[in-house]
Amino acid sequence: MKRLIYIISLTAISLLTLVGCNSPQQSTTQTPATTETTGGTTVSQTPGATQAGFDALSSVVSNTKTSVEAGNFDKAQQEFDKFENAWVKVEDGVKTKSSKTYNAIEDAATQVKGALKAKDKAKVLEGLQTLNSNIATVSKG
């Protein structure tokens, strides 16, 4: 009799464990606004946030250019320091869309940083132009 009670108890516990493991869990994460599949790679993005990121990058480039043209390299440096914060928001999406454009933007940003430290107006403006054209290209596509 003791053995029967032991087997029934063990069976009940096993069944409860299996039922608990089998219950579906509710997801608490928010689904992205859009999901695109390109070349076997799934890319999730929120269009408003991505476009806002590109707008912020363009604004940083424009403000930096204005400061450099005025000869105010300190202000230009302060403006360009904001580039990294804006770039982080769209960087992965750009890398997924086009590694060539991603590398061009990274290289141009490095060029601008170095030229700002050296206070080389021509190189800064050249780098900013490269950044501006690549940002415009990738934000459209």
PDB file of C-alpha atoms in Angstrom:
ATOM      1  CA  MET A   1       0.000   0.000   0.000  1.00  0.00           C
ATOM      2  CA  LYS A   2       2.839   2.396   0.843  1.00  0.00           C
ATOM      3  CA  ARG A   3       4.397   1.596  -2.487  1.00  0.00           C
ATOM      4  CA  LEU A   4       1.144   2.430  -4.325  1.00  0.00           C
ATOM      5  CA  ILE A   5       0.875   5.816  -2.569  1.00  0.00           C
ATOM      6  CA  TYR A   6       4.518   6.523  -3.460  1.00  0.00           C
ATOM      7  CA  ILE A   7       3.917   5.684  -7.141  1.00  0.00           C
ATOM      8  CA  ILE A   8       0.737   7.807  -7.285  1.00  0.00           C
ATOM      9  CA  SER A   9       2.538  10.766  -5.659  1.00  0.00           C
ATOM     10  CA  LEU A  10       5.486  10.452  -8.026  1.00  0.00           C
ATOM     11  CA  THR A  11       3.157  10.220 -11.042  1.00  0.00           C
ATOM     12  CA  ALA A  12       1.192  13.299  -9.928  1.00  0.00           C
ATOM     13  CA  ILE A  13       4.373  15.343  -9.462  1.00  0.00           C
ATOM     14  CA  SER A  14       5.692  14.215 -12.857  1.00  0.00           C
ATOM     15  CA  LEU A  15       2.445  15.146 -14.594  1.00  0.00           C
ATOM     16  CA  LEU A  16       2.355  18.575 -12.954  1.00  0.00           C
ATOM     17  CA  THR A  17       5.949  19.172 -14.006  1.00  0.00           C
ATOM     18  CA  LEU A  18       5.204  18.201 -17.596  1.00  0.00           C
ATOM     19  CA  VAL A  19       2.101  20.383 -17.705  1.00  0.00           C
ATOM     20  CA  GLY A  20       4.053  23.333 -16.310  1.00  0.00           C
ATOM     21  CA  CYS A  21       6.838  22.902 -18.870  1.00  0.00           C
ATOM     22  CA  ASN A  22       4.369  22.635 -21.730  1.00  0.00           C
ATOM     23  CA  SER A  23       2.396  25.832 -21.064  1.00  0.00           C
ATOM     24  CA  PRO A  24       2.968  28.547 -23.682  1.00  0.00           C
ATOM     25  CA  GLN A  25       4.702  31.686 -22.487  1.00  0.00           C
ATOM     26  CA  GLN A  26       3.379  35.089 -23.413  1.00  0.00           C
ATOM     27  CA  SER A  27       5.879  37.374 -25.093  1.00  0.00           C
ATOM     28  CA  THR A  28       6.375  40.730 -23.427  1.00  0.00           C
ATOM     29  CA  THR A  29       8.586  42.176 -26.135  1.00  0.00           C
ATOM     30  CA  GLN A  30       7.252  44.608 -28.677  1.00  0.00           C
ATOM     31  CA  THR A  31       7.410  43.470 -32.286  1.00  0.00           C
ATOM     32  CA  PRO A  32       9.264  45.703 -34.726  1.00  0.00           C
ATOM     33  CA  ALA A  33       7.336  47.921 -37.116  1.00  0.00           C
ATOM     34  CA  THR A  34       8.648  46.139 -40.209  1.00  0.00           C
ATOM     35  CA  THR A  35      10.697  43.090 -41.000  1.00  0.00           C
ATOM     36  CA  GLU A  36      12.334  42.634 -44.353  1.00  0.00           C
ATOM     37  CA  THR A  37      14.163  39.604 -45.655  1.00  0.00           C
ATOM     38  CA  THR A  38      17.034  40.366 -47.996  1.00  0.00           C
ATOM     39  CA  GLY A  39      19.332  37.689 -49.316  1.00  0.00           C
ATOM     40  CA  GLY A  40      18.524  35.280 -46.512  1.00  0.00           C
ATOM     41  CA  THR A  41      19.140  37.903 -43.830  1.00  0.00           C
ATOM     42  CA  THR A  42      16.257  39.238 -41.784  1.00  0.00           C
ATOM     43  CA  VAL A  43      16.472  42.950 -41.089  1.00  0.00           C
ATOM     44  CA  SER A  44      14.152  44.546 -38.555  1.00  0.00           C
ATOM     45  CA  GLN A  45      13.811  48.271 -38.417  1.00  0.00           C
ATOM     46  CA  THR A  46      11.492  50.967 -37.280  1.00  0.00           C
ATOM     47  CA  PRO A  47      11.227  53.414 -40.182  1.00  0.00           C
ATOM     48  CA  GLY A  48      10.675  56.544 -38.101  1.00  0.00           C
ATOM     49  CA  ALA A  49      13.603  55.846 -35.808  1.00  0.00           C
ATOM     50  CA  THR A  50      15.919  55.015 -38.709  1.00  0.00           C
ATOM     51  CA  GLN A  51      15.006  58.135 -40.682  1.00  0.00           C
ATOM     52  CA  ALA A  52      15.402  60.248 -37.550  1.00  0.00           C
ATOM     53  CA  GLY A  53      18.884  58.759 -37.139  1.00  0.00           C
ATOM     54  CA  PHE A  54      19.844  59.710 -40.694  1.00  0.00           C
ATOM     55  CA  ASP A  55      18.408  63.197 -40.179  1.00  0.00           C
ATOM     56  CA  ALA A  56      20.516  63.568 -37.022  1.00  0.00           C
ATOM     57  CA  LEU A  57      23.648  62.489 -38.913  1.00  0.00           C
ATOM     58  CA  SER A  58      22.952  64.967 -41.704  1.00  0.00           C
ATOM     59  CA  SER A  59      22.407  67.706 -39.133  1.00  0.00           C
ATOM     60  CA  VAL A  60      25.730  66.956 -37.414  1.00  0.00           C
ATOM     61  CA  VAL A  61      27.558  67.026 -40.761  1.00  0.00           C
ATOM     62  CA  SER A  62      25.868  70.298 -41.758  1.00  0.00           C
ATOM     63  CA  ASN A  63      26.578  72.015 -38.421  1.00  0.00           C
ATOM     64  CA  THR A  64      30.192  70.846 -38.470  1.00  0.00           C
ATOM     65  CA  LYS A  65      30.620  72.137 -42.034  1.00  0.00           C
ATOM     66  CA  THR A  66      29.195  75.541 -41.086  1.00  0.00           C
ATOM     67  CA  SER A  67      31.607  75.838 -38.150  1.00  0.00           C
ATOM     68  CA  VAL A  68      34.616  74.789 -40.241  1.00  0.00           C
ATOM     69  CA  GLU A  69      33.750  77.250 -43.007  1.00  0.00           C
ATOM     70  CA  ALA A  70      33.622  79.979 -40.350  1.00  0.00           C
ATOM     71  CA  GLY A  71      37.061  78.858 -39.125  1.00  0.00           C
ATOM     72  CA  ASN A  72      35.744  77.839 -35.696  1.00  0.00           C
ATOM     73  CA  PHE A  73      37.422  74.441 -35.273  1.00  0.00           C
ATOM     74  CA  ASP A  74      36.597  74.201 -31.555  1.00  0.00           C
ATOM     75  CA  LYS A  75      32.876  74.482 -32.253  1.00  0.00           C
ATOM     76  CA  ALA A  76      33.254  72.137 -35.231  1.00  0.00           C
ATOM     77  CA  GLN A  77      34.883  69.566 -32.933  1.00  0.00           C
ATOM     78  CA  GLN A  78      32.021  69.913 -30.433  1.00  0.00           C
ATOM     79  CA  GLU A  79      29.481  69.436 -33.218  1.00  0.00           C
ATOM     80  CA  PHE A  80      31.258  66.423 -34.704  1.00  0.00           C
ATOM     81  CA  ASP A  81      31.478  64.792 -31.269  1.00  0.00           C
ATOM     82  CA  LYS A  82      27.699  64.279 -31.633  1.00  0.00           C
ATOM     83  CA  PHE A  83      28.275  62.172 -34.764  1.00  0.00           C
ATOM     84  CA  GLU A  84      29.040  58.959 -32.862  1.00  0.00           C
ATOM     85  CA  ASN A  85      25.802  59.138 -30.846  1.00  0.00           C
ATOM     86  CA  ALA A  86      23.739  59.562 -34.007  1.00  0.00           C
ATOM     87  CA  TRP A  87      25.758  56.970 -35.951  1.00  0.00           C
ATOM     88  CA  VAL A  88      25.229  54.244 -33.333  1.00  0.00           C
ATOM     89  CA  LYS A  89      21.463  54.388 -33.945  1.00  0.00           C
ATOM     90  CA  VAL A  90      21.712  53.524 -37.658  1.00  0.00           C
ATOM     91  CA  GLU A  91      25.102  51.833 -37.910  1.00  0.00           C
ATOM     92  CA  ASP A  92      23.897  48.213 -37.926  1.00  0.00           C
ATOM     93  CA  GLY A  93      21.216  48.915 -40.521  1.00  0.00           C
ATOM     94  CA  VAL A  94      23.750  50.596 -42.807  1.00  0.00           C
ATOM     95  CA  LYS A  95      26.192  47.714 -42.380  1.00  0.00           C
ATOM     96  CA  THR A  96      23.440  45.261 -43.338  1.00  0.00           C
ATOM     97  CA  LYS A  97      22.322  47.285 -46.376  1.00  0.00           C
ATOM     98  CA  SER A  98      25.771  47.982 -47.782  1.00  0.00           C
ATOM     99  CA  SER A  99      29.097  47.111 -46.230  1.00  0.00           C
ATOM    100  CA  LYS A 100      30.805  49.317 -48.846  1.00  0.00           C
ATOM    101  CA  THR A 101      28.832  52.402 -47.750  1.00  0.00           C
ATOM    102  CA  TYR A 102      29.339  51.478 -44.086  1.00  0.00           C
ATOM    103  CA  ASN A 103      33.115  51.350 -44.586  1.00  0.00           C
ATOM    104  CA  ALA A 104      33.081  54.622 -46.543  1.00  0.00           C
ATOM    105  CA  ILE A 105      31.222  56.367 -43.702  1.00  0.00           C
ATOM    106  CA  GLU A 106      33.558  54.916 -41.058  1.00  0.00           C
ATOM    107  CA  ASP A 107      36.633  55.968 -43.070  1.00  0.00           C
ATOM    108  CA  ALA A 108      35.283  59.467 -43.719  1.00  0.00           C
ATOM    109  CA  ALA A 109      34.414  59.922 -40.027  1.00  0.00           C
ATOM    110  CA  THR A 110      37.967  58.929 -39.085  1.00  0.00           C
ATOM    111  CA  GLN A 111      39.325  61.380 -41.685  1.00  0.00           C
ATOM    112  CA  VAL A 112      37.165  64.207 -40.314  1.00  0.00           C
ATOM    113  CA  LYS A 113      38.238  63.517 -36.717  1.00  0.00           C
ATOM    114  CA  GLY A 114      41.915  63.604 -37.668  1.00  0.00           C
ATOM    115  CA  ALA A 115      41.537  66.691 -39.851  1.00  0.00           C
ATOM    116  CA  LEU A 116      39.654  68.540 -37.101  1.00  0.00           C
ATOM    117  CA  LYS A 117      42.498  67.858 -34.664  1.00  0.00           C
ATOM    118  CA  ALA A 118      44.999  69.071 -37.264  1.00  0.00           C
ATOM    119  CA  LYS A 119      42.718  72.026 -38.118  1.00  0.00           C
ATOM    120  CA  ASP A 120      42.994  71.148 -41.817  1.00  0.00           C
ATOM    121  CA  LYS A 121      40.005  72.911 -43.362  1.00  0.00           C
ATOM    122  CA  ALA A 122      40.293  71.296 -46.817  1.00  0.00           C
ATOM    123  CA  LYS A 123      40.480  67.730 -45.464  1.00  0.00           C
ATOM    124  CA  VAL A 124      37.614  68.322 -43.029  1.00  0.00           C
ATOM    125  CA  LEU A 125      35.385  69.673 -45.794  1.00  0.00           C
ATOM    126  CA  GLU A 126      36.358  66.791 -48.101  1.00  0.00           C
ATOM    127  CA  GLY A 127      35.513  64.233 -45.400  1.00  0.00           C
ATOM    128  CA  LEU A 128      32.235  65.960 -44.567  1.00  0.00           C
ATOM    129  CA  GLN A 129      31.251  65.950 -48.254  1.00  0.00           C
ATOM    130  CA  THR A 130      31.968  62.207 -48.436  1.00  0.00           C
ATOM    131  CA  LEU A 131      29.926  61.633 -45.280  1.00  0.00           C
ATOM    132  CA  ASN A 132      27.045  63.731 -46.572  1.00  0.00           C
ATOM    133  CA  SER A 133      26.819  61.930 -49.921  1.00  0.00           C
ATOM    134  CA  ASN A 134      27.059  58.447 -48.352  1.00  0.00           C
ATOM    135  CA  ILE A 135      24.464  59.273 -45.692  1.00  0.00           C
ATOM    136  CA  ALA A 136      22.117  60.624 -48.366  1.00  0.00           C
ATOM    137  CA  THR A 137      22.597  57.500 -50.499  1.00  0.00           C
ATOM    138  CA  VAL A 138      21.989  54.994 -47.713  1.00  0.00           C
ATOM    139  CA  SER A 139      19.032  56.881 -46.217  1.00  0.00           C
ATOM    140  CA  LYS A 140      17.178  56.700 -49.554  1.00  0.00           C
ATOM    141  CA  GLY A 141      17.855  53.054 -50.255  1.00  0.00           C
TER     142      GLY A 141
END
